[in-house]
């Protein structure tokens, strides 16, 4: 076993050794070799969601939240109004971001264990013509719940509004076809299902939405229109790029394509989830969500009354596995991720470790 722990979290994730190795050199940020790497990155990101004909890829330095913040700053103007569809913490965060910027924002909420309903969205858009943008979290990482992105996208397009999709924890694993699904901007990051290291967020945006947003962002670093124009002008990042993170993400994208792209990644993660779920149930754990709503990204389990999270976490950490605390307001839970450079054998070893930890001394 390597000295790195197995990360069973929503990111950063366990990465392949080849991905980490890609960081072992220096790059001049304005050198043609790095410009070519950036071009490969932007093209690869578009291919993941079949967005080559409709969208452009705009990477940005920072964590996932940075790209959500940049998208709202750039795309939602002072005269606009954002409607956020919420069934977890990441939806709530978008409201916080919009409010900080002084943007008009409203929320439609569902319980944490219920998917967003497209019919209610259509109704809200009919009732309020001043709403210009709608935002949805594809997989709500708070629970691991999968929201019905195609239905919501269709309802938003039908009403003629712009659609922002936080696909942070689903991008690369769950199907998303931008040639068929109307999405104005898809937001994701380097360190989730693409299995890169942390440090880059990116948006896949329609050029029309970006063109309309020239000069709109109140924040210079978070201006996606200017960031895009920078790439278009000379292939370079506006400000210091995280060169090693770019190199790792390009390597991770090559591995992604070699593995068989999104369908292969989904198949591996679904197998991870099935293995983990069957074993955890055998050990007496109960899934928080109805299984039909559970995405193969991260699973939330109810914490039995007989088990305290901290000692359970520590005992698994000692055995090389890092699980994740719960993030729910309505129940005591913990989470186990099934994404990252991991396969069935890793989950079988995890289950053996859980069994050992639970065994009476
Ligand atoms: C991970 C994640 C984010 C971004 O989180 P960071 O900690 O800023 O990288 C945003 N939305 C969702 C749904 C996520 O899973």
Coordinates of C-alpha atoms and ligand atoms in Angstrom, one line a residue:
X1 CA 0.0 0.0 0.0
X2 CA 1.2 3.5 -0.7
X3 CA 1.6 6.0 2.1
X4 CA -1.3 8.1 0.8
X5 CA -4.6 7.4 2.5
X6 CA -7.6 6.2 0.5
X7 CA -9.9 9.2 0.3
X8 CA -13.6 8.3 0.5
X9 CA -14.7 11.9 0.3
X10 CA -16.3 14.3 -2.2
X11 CA -12.8 15.7 -3.1
X12 CA -10.0 16.0 -3.1
X13 CA -9.9 12.4 -4.1
X14 CA -7.5 9.6 -4.4
X15 CA -5.6 10.2 -7.7
X16 CA -3.6 7.9 -9.9
X17 CA 0.2 7.9 -9.5
X18 CA 0.5 9.0 -13.2
X19 CA -1.6 12.1 -12.4
X20 CA 0.5 13.0 -9.4
X21 CA 3.7 12.3 -11.4
X22 CA 2.6 14.8 -14.1
X23 CA 3.3 17.5 -11.5
X24 CA 7.0 16.8 -11.2
X25 CA 8.2 19.5 -13.6
X26 CA 8.1 23.2 -14.0
X27 CA 6.4 25.0 -16.8
X28 CA 6.8 28.6 -18.1
X29 CA 3.2 29.9 -18.1
X30 CA 3.8 31.9 -21.3
X31 CA 5.8 29.2 -23.1
X32 CA 4.3 27.5 -26.2
X33 CA 4.5 24.1 -24.4
X34 CA 2.2 25.3 -21.7
X35 CA 0.0 27.2 -24.1
X36 CA -0.5 23.8 -25.9
X37 CA -1.3 22.1 -22.6
X38 CA -4.0 24.7 -21.8
X39 CA -5.5 24.3 -25.3
X40 CA -5.6 20.5 -24.7
X41 CA -7.2 21.1 -21.4
X42 CA -9.9 23.4 -22.8
X43 CA -10.7 21.0 -25.7
X44 CA -10.8 17.9 -23.4
X45 CA -13.2 19.5 -20.9
X46 CA -15.7 20.4 -23.7
X47 CA -15.5 16.8 -25.1
X48 CA -16.5 15.3 -21.7
X49 CA -19.9 17.0 -22.0
X50 CA -20.2 17.0 -25.8
X51 CA -20.0 20.8 -25.8
X52 CA -17.6 21.3 -28.7
X53 CA -20.3 22.8 -31.0
X54 CA -22.2 24.9 -28.5
X55 CA -20.0 26.0 -25.5
X56 CA -16.5 27.2 -24.7
X57 CA -14.4 26.1 -21.7
X58 CA -13.2 28.7 -19.3
X59 CA -10.9 27.4 -16.5
X60 CA -10.2 29.5 -13.5
X61 CA -7.7 29.3 -10.7
X62 CA -9.2 28.2 -7.4
X63 CA -11.6 25.7 -5.8
X64 CA -15.1 24.8 -7.1
X65 CA -16.8 27.5 -5.2
X66 CA -14.6 30.1 -7.0
X67 CA -16.0 29.1 -10.4
X68 CA -19.6 29.2 -9.0
X69 CA -18.9 32.6 -7.6
X70 CA -17.3 33.7 -10.9
X71 CA -20.3 32.4 -13.0
X72 CA -22.8 34.3 -10.8
X73 CA -20.6 37.4 -10.9
X74 CA -20.3 37.3 -14.6
X75 CA -23.6 36.0 -15.9
X76 CA -26.2 37.4 -13.4
X77 CA -26.3 41.2 -13.9
X78 CA -27.5 43.9 -11.6
X79 CA -30.9 44.0 -13.4
X80 CA -31.3 40.2 -13.3
X81 CA -32.9 37.9 -10.8
X82 CA -31.5 34.4 -10.0
X83 CA -33.8 31.6 -8.8
X84 CA -31.9 28.8 -7.0
X85 CA -33.4 25.4 -6.7
X86 CA -32.3 24.0 -3.3
X87 CA -32.2 20.6 -1.6
X88 CA -28.9 20.8 0.2
X89 CA -25.9 22.9 1.3
X90 CA -24.5 23.6 -2.2
X91 CA -27.8 25.2 -3.4
X92 CA -27.8 27.3 -0.2
X93 CA -24.2 28.4 -1.0
X94 CA -25.3 29.8 -4.3
X95 CA -27.9 32.0 -2.6
X96 CA -25.2 33.2 -0.2
X97 CA -22.9 34.1 -3.1
X98 CA -25.6 36.0 -5.0
X99 CA -26.6 37.9 -1.9
X100 CA -23.0 38.9 -1.1
X101 CA -22.8 40.4 -4.6
X102 CA -26.1 42.3 -4.1
X103 CA -27.8 40.3 -6.9
X104 CA -31.5 39.7 -6.7
X105 CA -32.0 36.1 -5.7
X106 CA -34.9 33.8 -4.7
X107 CA -34.9 30.2 -3.6
X108 CA -37.3 27.3 -4.1
X109 CA -36.6 24.6 -1.5
X110 CA -37.2 20.8 -1.2
X111 CA -36.3 18.5 1.7
X112 CA -32.8 17.1 1.7
X113 CA -34.1 13.7 0.7
X114 CA -36.3 14.8 -2.1
X115 CA -35.3 15.7 -5.7
X116 CA -36.1 19.1 -7.3
X117 CA -39.4 18.9 -9.3
X118 CA -39.4 20.5 -12.8
X119 CA -43.1 21.2 -12.6
X120 CA -42.7 23.4 -9.6
X121 CA -39.9 25.2 -11.4
X122 CA -42.1 25.8 -14.4
X123 CA -44.8 27.2 -12.2
X124 CA -42.4 29.5 -10.4
X125 CA -41.1 30.9 -13.7
X126 CA -44.7 31.5 -14.9
X127 CA -45.5 33.3 -11.7
X128 CA -42.4 35.6 -11.8
X129 CA -41.4 36.9 -15.2
X130 CA -38.6 38.9 -13.6
X131 CA -36.5 35.8 -13.0
X132 CA -33.8 35.7 -15.6
X133 CA -31.6 32.8 -14.4
X134 CA -32.2 29.5 -12.7
X135 CA -29.5 27.5 -10.9
X136 CA -29.5 23.8 -10.0
X137 CA -27.0 21.4 -8.3
X138 CA -26.8 18.3 -10.4
X139 CA -25.7 15.9 -7.7
X140 CA -26.3 17.4 -4.3
X141 CA -23.1 16.3 -2.6
X142 CA -24.7 17.0 0.8
X143 CA -26.5 13.7 0.5
X144 CA -25.5 12.2 -2.8
X145 CA -28.9 12.9 -4.3
X146 CA -29.3 13.1 -8.1
X147 CA -31.5 15.9 -9.4
X148 CA -33.4 15.5 -12.7
X149 CA -31.2 17.8 -14.8
X150 CA -32.8 17.2 -18.2
X151 CA -36.4 17.9 -16.9
X152 CA -35.3 21.1 -15.2
X153 CA -33.2 22.2 -18.1
X154 CA -36.2 21.7 -20.4
X155 CA -38.6 23.6 -18.1
X156 CA -36.1 26.5 -17.9
X157 CA -35.5 26.6 -21.7
X158 CA -39.3 26.4 -22.3
X159 CA -39.7 29.6 -20.2
X160 CA -36.8 31.3 -22.0
X161 CA -34.5 31.8 -19.0
X162 CA -30.8 31.0 -18.6
X163 CA -29.8 27.9 -16.8
X164 CA -26.7 27.5 -14.6
X165 CA -25.7 24.0 -13.5
X166 CA -23.4 23.2 -10.6
X167 CA -22.2 19.8 -11.9
X168 CA -19.2 19.9 -9.6
X169 CA -19.6 16.4 -8.2
X170 CA -21.1 14.7 -11.3
X171 CA -19.0 16.1 -14.2
X172 CA -17.3 13.2 -16.0
X173 CA -19.3 10.5 -14.2
X174 CA -23.0 11.2 -14.9
X175 CA -24.2 11.7 -18.5
X176 CA -24.4 15.3 -19.6
X177 CA -24.9 16.0 -23.3
X178 CA -24.7 19.7 -24.0
X179 CA -25.6 19.1 -27.7
X180 CA -29.0 17.9 -26.5
X181 CA -29.6 19.5 -23.1
X182 CA -30.0 23.3 -22.9
X183 CA -27.6 24.6 -20.3
X184 CA -26.1 28.1 -20.4
X185 CA -23.2 27.3 -18.1
X186 CA -21.9 24.1 -16.5
X187 CA -19.6 24.5 -13.5
X188 CA -17.2 21.9 -12.2
X189 CA -13.7 21.4 -10.8
X190 CA -10.4 19.5 -11.3
X191 CA -10.5 17.4 -8.2
X192 CA -13.8 15.4 -8.4
X193 CA -14.9 12.9 -11.0
X194 CA -12.1 13.9 -13.5
X195 CA -9.7 12.7 -10.8
X196 CA -7.3 15.6 -11.0
X197 CA -5.8 17.4 -8.1
X198 CA -7.4 20.5 -6.5
X199 CA -6.8 24.0 -7.9
X200 CA -8.9 24.6 -10.9
X201 CA -12.6 25.3 -11.4
X202 CA -14.0 25.6 -14.9
X203 CA -17.2 26.7 -16.7
X204 CA -18.5 25.4 -20.0
X205 CA -20.5 28.4 -21.2
X206 CA -22.3 29.4 -24.4
X207 CA -20.3 32.2 -26.2
X208 CA -23.5 34.3 -26.5
X209 CA -23.9 34.4 -22.7
X210 CA -20.3 35.4 -22.3
X211 CA -20.4 38.0 -25.0
X212 CA -23.5 39.6 -23.3
X213 CA -21.6 39.7 -20.0
X214 CA -18.7 41.8 -21.1
X215 CA -17.6 44.1 -18.2
X216 CA -20.4 42.9 -15.9
X217 CA -18.5 41.2 -13.2
X218 CA -17.8 43.5 -10.2
X219 CA -14.7 41.4 -9.5
X220 CA -11.6 41.4 -11.8
X221 CA -10.3 37.9 -11.0
X222 CA -13.7 36.4 -11.2
X223 CA -14.6 37.9 -14.6
X224 CA -15.2 34.8 -16.8
X225 CA -15.7 37.0 -19.9
X226 CA -12.3 38.5 -19.5
X227 CA -10.8 35.1 -18.6
X228 CA -12.3 33.7 -21.8
X229 CA -11.1 36.6 -24.0
X230 CA -7.6 36.1 -22.5
X231 CA -7.6 32.5 -23.7
X232 CA -9.0 33.4 -27.1
X233 CA -6.4 36.2 -27.6
X234 CA -3.1 34.3 -27.1
X235 CA -4.0 31.0 -25.5
X236 CA -2.7 32.2 -22.1
X237 CA -4.2 32.5 -18.6
X238 CA -4.7 36.1 -17.5
X239 CA -3.0 35.7 -14.2
X240 CA -0.5 33.1 -12.8
X241 CA -1.9 29.7 -13.7
X242 CA -1.5 26.7 -11.3
X243 CA 0.8 25.0 -13.9
X244 CA 1.3 21.7 -12.1
X245 CA -2.5 21.4 -11.5
X246 CA -3.1 22.0 -15.3
X247 CA -0.5 19.3 -16.1
X248 CA -2.1 16.9 -13.7
X249 CA -5.6 17.6 -15.0
X250 CA -4.5 17.1 -18.6
X251 CA -2.9 13.7 -17.6
X252 CA -6.2 12.8 -15.8
X253 CA -8.2 13.7 -18.9
X254 CA -6.0 11.5 -21.0
X255 CA -6.6 8.6 -18.5
X256 CA -10.3 9.4 -18.5
X257 CA -10.5 9.0 -22.3
X258 CA -8.3 5.9 -22.3
X259 CA -10.6 4.3 -19.7
X260 CA -13.6 4.8 -22.0
X261 CA -14.8 8.3 -21.1
X262 CA -18.0 9.0 -19.0
X263 CA -19.7 5.7 -19.5
X264 CA -16.7 3.8 -18.2
X265 CA -16.3 6.1 -15.3
X266 CA -19.9 5.8 -14.4
X267 CA -19.7 2.0 -14.6
X268 CA -16.7 1.9 -12.3
X269 CA -18.3 4.3 -9.7
X270 CA -21.6 2.4 -9.9
X271 CA -19.8 -0.9 -9.2
X272 CA -18.0 0.9 -6.3
X273 CA -21.3 2.0 -4.9
X274 CA -22.9 -1.4 -5.3
X275 CA -20.0 -3.1 -3.6
X276 CA -19.9 -0.6 -0.7
X277 CA -23.7 -0.5 -0.2
X278 CA -24.1 -4.3 -0.1
X279 CA -21.3 -4.6 2.4
X280 CA -22.5 -1.8 4.6
X281 CA -26.0 -3.2 4.7
X282 CA -24.6 -6.5 5.6
X283 CA -22.8 -4.8 8.5
X284 CA -26.1 -3.2 9.6
X285 CA -25.9 0.3 8.2
X286 CA -28.8 2.1 6.6
X287 CA -28.7 4.3 3.5
X288 CA -30.2 7.8 4.2
X289 CA -31.7 8.3 0.8
X290 CA -34.1 6.1 -1.1
X291 CA -31.8 4.1 -3.3
X292 CA -33.5 5.3 -6.5
X293 CA -32.3 8.8 -5.7
X294 CA -28.8 7.9 -4.8
X295 CA -26.1 8.9 -7.3
X296 CA -22.9 6.8 -7.5
X297 CA -20.8 9.7 -6.1
X298 CA -21.1 9.7 -2.4
X299 CA -23.5 7.8 -0.1
X300 CA -24.9 9.0 3.1
X301 CA -25.5 6.5 5.9
X302 CA -27.4 7.0 9.2
X303 CA -25.1 6.9 12.1
X304 CA -26.3 4.1 14.5
X305 CA -26.9 5.3 18.1
X306 CA -24.3 2.9 19.3
X307 CA -21.6 4.5 17.1
X308 CA -19.9 7.9 17.6
X309 CA -18.5 9.4 14.4
X310 CA -15.1 10.5 15.7
X311 CA -13.8 7.2 17.1
X312 CA -15.2 5.4 14.0
X313 CA -13.4 7.9 11.7
X314 CA -10.1 7.6 13.7
X315 CA -10.2 3.8 13.6
X316 CA -10.8 3.7 9.9
X317 CA -8.1 6.4 9.3
X318 CA -5.6 4.3 11.2
X319 CA -6.4 1.5 8.7
X320 CA -5.8 3.9 5.8
X321 CA -9.3 5.0 4.9
X322 CA -10.7 8.6 5.3
X323 CA -14.5 8.8 5.4
X324 CA -16.4 12.0 5.6
X325 CA -18.8 13.5 8.2
X326 CA -22.5 14.1 7.4
X327 CA -23.7 17.5 6.5
X328 CA -27.4 17.2 7.1
X329 CA -29.6 19.3 9.3
X330 CA -32.3 16.6 9.8
X331 CA -30.4 13.4 10.8
X332 CA -27.1 12.1 12.3
X333 CA -25.2 10.7 9.4
X334 CA -21.8 10.1 7.8
X335 CA -20.7 9.8 4.2
X336 CA -18.6 7.5 2.1
X337 CA -17.5 8.6 -1.4
X338 CA -17.3 6.1 -4.3
X339 CA -15.4 8.4 -6.7
X340 CA -11.6 8.7 -7.3
X341 CA -9.0 6.4 -8.7
X342 CA -10.5 3.5 -6.8
X343 CA -12.1 0.2 -7.7
X344 CA -14.0 -2.8 -6.2
X345 CA -10.9 -4.2 -4.4
X346 CA -10.5 -0.9 -2.5
X347 CA -14.1 -1.1 -1.3
X348 CA -13.7 -4.7 -0.3
X349 CA -10.7 -3.7 1.8
X350 CA -12.7 -0.8 3.3
X351 CA -15.5 -3.2 4.2
X352 CA -13.1 -5.6 5.9
X353 CA -11.7 -2.6 7.9
X354 CA -15.3 -1.5 8.9
X355 CA -16.1 -5.0 10.0
X356 CA -12.9 -5.1 12.1
X357 CA -13.6 -1.7 13.7
X358 CA -17.2 -2.8 14.6
X359 CA -16.1 -6.2 16.0
X360 CA -16.4 -6.4 19.8
X361 CA -12.9 -6.2 21.3
Ligands
LIG1 C1 -17.4 20.2 -4.2 C2 -18.6 21.0 -4.6 C3 -18.5 22.4 -4.8 C4 -17.3 23.2 -4.6 O1 -16.6 23.0 -3.4 P1 -15.1 23.5 -3.2 O2 -14.9 23.0 -1.8 O3 -15.1 25.0 -3.3 O4 -14.3 22.8 -4.2 C5 -19.7 23.0 -5.2 N1 -20.8 22.3 -5.5 C6 -20.9 21.0 -5.3 C7 -22.1 20.3 -5.6 C8 -19.8 20.3 -4.8 O5 -19.8 18.9 -4.7

